[in-house]
XYZ file of C-alpha atoms in Angstrom:
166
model
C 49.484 -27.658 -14.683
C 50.385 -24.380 -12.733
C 47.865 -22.857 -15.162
C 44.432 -25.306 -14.255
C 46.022 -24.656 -10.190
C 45.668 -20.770 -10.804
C 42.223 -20.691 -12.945
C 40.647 -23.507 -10.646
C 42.107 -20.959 -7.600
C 39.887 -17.972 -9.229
C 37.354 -19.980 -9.982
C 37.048 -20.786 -6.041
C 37.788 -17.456 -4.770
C 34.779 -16.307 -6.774
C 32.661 -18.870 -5.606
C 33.351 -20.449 -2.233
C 33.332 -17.565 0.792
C 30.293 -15.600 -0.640
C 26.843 -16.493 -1.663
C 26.181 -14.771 -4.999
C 22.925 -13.161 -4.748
C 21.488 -10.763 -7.581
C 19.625 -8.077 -6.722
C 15.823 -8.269 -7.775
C 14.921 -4.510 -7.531
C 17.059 -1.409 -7.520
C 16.698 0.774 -4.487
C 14.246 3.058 -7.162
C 12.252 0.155 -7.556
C 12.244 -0.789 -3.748
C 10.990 2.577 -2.808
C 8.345 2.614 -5.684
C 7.227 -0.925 -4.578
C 6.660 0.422 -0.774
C 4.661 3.863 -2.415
C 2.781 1.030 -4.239
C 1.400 -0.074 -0.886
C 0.229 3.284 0.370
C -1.564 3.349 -3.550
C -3.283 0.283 -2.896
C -4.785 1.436 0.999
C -5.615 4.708 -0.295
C -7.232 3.634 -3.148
C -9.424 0.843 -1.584
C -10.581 3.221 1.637
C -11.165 5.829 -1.267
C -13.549 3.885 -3.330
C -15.328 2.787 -0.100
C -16.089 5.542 0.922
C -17.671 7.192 -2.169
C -19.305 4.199 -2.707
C -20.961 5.096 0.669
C -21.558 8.467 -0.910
C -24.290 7.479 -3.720
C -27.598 7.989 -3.001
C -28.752 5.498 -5.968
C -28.043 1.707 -6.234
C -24.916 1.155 -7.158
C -24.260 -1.194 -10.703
C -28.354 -0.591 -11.925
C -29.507 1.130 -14.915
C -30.578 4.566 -14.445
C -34.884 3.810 -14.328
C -33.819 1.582 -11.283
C -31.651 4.017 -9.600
C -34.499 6.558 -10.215
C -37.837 4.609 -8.596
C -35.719 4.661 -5.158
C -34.132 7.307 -5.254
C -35.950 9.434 -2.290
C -35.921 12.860 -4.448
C -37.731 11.227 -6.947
C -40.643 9.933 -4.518
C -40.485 13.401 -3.155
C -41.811 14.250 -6.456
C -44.043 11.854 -6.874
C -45.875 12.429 -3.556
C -46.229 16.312 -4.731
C -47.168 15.841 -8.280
C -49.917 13.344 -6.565
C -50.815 15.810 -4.108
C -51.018 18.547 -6.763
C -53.276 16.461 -8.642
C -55.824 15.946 -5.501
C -55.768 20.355 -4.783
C -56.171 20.784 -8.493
C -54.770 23.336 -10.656
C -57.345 26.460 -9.694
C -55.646 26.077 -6.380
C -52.436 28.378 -5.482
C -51.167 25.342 -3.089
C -51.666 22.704 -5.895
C -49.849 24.753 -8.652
C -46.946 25.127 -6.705
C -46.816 21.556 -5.520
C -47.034 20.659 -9.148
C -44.268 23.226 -9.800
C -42.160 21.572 -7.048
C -42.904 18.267 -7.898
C -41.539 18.940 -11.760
C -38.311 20.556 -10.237
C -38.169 17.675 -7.840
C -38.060 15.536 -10.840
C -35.346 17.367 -12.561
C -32.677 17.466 -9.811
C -33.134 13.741 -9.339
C -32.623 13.257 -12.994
C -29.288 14.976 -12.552
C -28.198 13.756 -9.322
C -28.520 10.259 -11.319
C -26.498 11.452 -14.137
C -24.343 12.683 -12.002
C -23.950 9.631 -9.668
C -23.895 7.731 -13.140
C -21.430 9.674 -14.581
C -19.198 9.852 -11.139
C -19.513 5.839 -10.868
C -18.578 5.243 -14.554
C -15.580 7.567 -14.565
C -13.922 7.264 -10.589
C -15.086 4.068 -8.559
C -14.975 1.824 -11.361
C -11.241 3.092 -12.301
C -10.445 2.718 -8.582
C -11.707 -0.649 -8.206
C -9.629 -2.049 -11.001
C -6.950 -0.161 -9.731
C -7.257 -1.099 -6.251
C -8.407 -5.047 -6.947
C -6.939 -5.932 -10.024
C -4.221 -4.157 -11.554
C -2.385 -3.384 -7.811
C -2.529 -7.362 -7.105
C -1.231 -8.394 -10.185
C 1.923 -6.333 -9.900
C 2.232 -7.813 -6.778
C 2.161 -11.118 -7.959
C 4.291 -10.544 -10.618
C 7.140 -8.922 -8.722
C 7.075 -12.384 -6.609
C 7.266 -14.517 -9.368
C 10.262 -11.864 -10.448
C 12.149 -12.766 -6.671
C 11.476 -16.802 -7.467
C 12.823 -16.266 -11.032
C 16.132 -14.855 -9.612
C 16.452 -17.034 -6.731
C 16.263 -19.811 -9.768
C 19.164 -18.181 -11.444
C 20.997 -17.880 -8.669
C 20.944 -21.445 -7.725
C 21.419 -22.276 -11.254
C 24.342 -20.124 -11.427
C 26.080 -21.531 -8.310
C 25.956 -25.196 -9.854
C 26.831 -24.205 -12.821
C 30.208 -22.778 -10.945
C 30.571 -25.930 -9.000
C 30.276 -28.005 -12.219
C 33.181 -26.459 -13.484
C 35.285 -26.169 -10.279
C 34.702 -29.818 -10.470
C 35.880 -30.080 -13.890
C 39.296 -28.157 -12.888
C 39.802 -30.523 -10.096
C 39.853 -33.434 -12.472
């Protein structure tokens, strides 16, 4: 009998005066969660803004991206005008000269925006939209998850106070 009085005692002092409440994240974690944040603005205002950088259309293929693009009507307009002088003329060979080079550096400023598209904003978007969020989410679900064991926890300690008692 004096035994069941002491064990049902502990079994009290452990449970009745303090709410047990695990921990979710370490302090490492906590920190890492709050740099997390900063990731996520940084990120988004990042990709916005070299979004606003491309010349081209953003998400077309590259012959779309290259009938707007204004370097390439540059060229157009001089090749045309080239055409009209004719090549005996010193004015219309170097239009047509232009024109050509004209056409080259829009070529690679479309590559280039291509390239720059494929290989940083789309990485940043996922990072910033998708991948970002989902942590997020999961790390909530985590504190729900331990709030459940918790709660769990504390009945299962009151079911067997009660058992003590009886």
């Amino acid at each position: 009998m004096k035994k069941q009085f002491n064990r049902m005692r502990q079994l009290a002092n452990q449970t009745v005066g303090r709410a047990e409440k695990t921990e979710v994240l370490s302090e490492d974690l906590l920190q890492v969660e709050k740099r997390l944040d900063l990731v996520k603005q940084v990120t988004h205002s990042t990709h916005k803004k070299l979004t606003a950088c491309l010349q081209g259309q953003q998400g077309t293929d590259i012959e779309k991206r290259s009938k707007k693009l204004p370097l390439t009507i540059l060229a157009q307009c001089m090749v045309e005008g080239a055409a009209v002088l004719g090549d005996d003329s010193l004015l219309g060979k170097m239009l047509q000269l232009c024109g050509e080079t004209e056409e080259k550096l829009a070529q690679e400023l479309i590559q280039f925006e291509f390239q720059i598209e494929r290989d940083v904003v789309e990485p940043l978007y996922v990072l910033a939209e998708v991948d970002i969020p989902n942590i997020q989410k999961q790390r909530k679900h985590l504190a729900k998850l331990v709030l459940d064991m918790d709660s769990a926890r504390t009945r299962i300690n009151c079911q067997q106070i009660c058992t003590v008692l009886q």
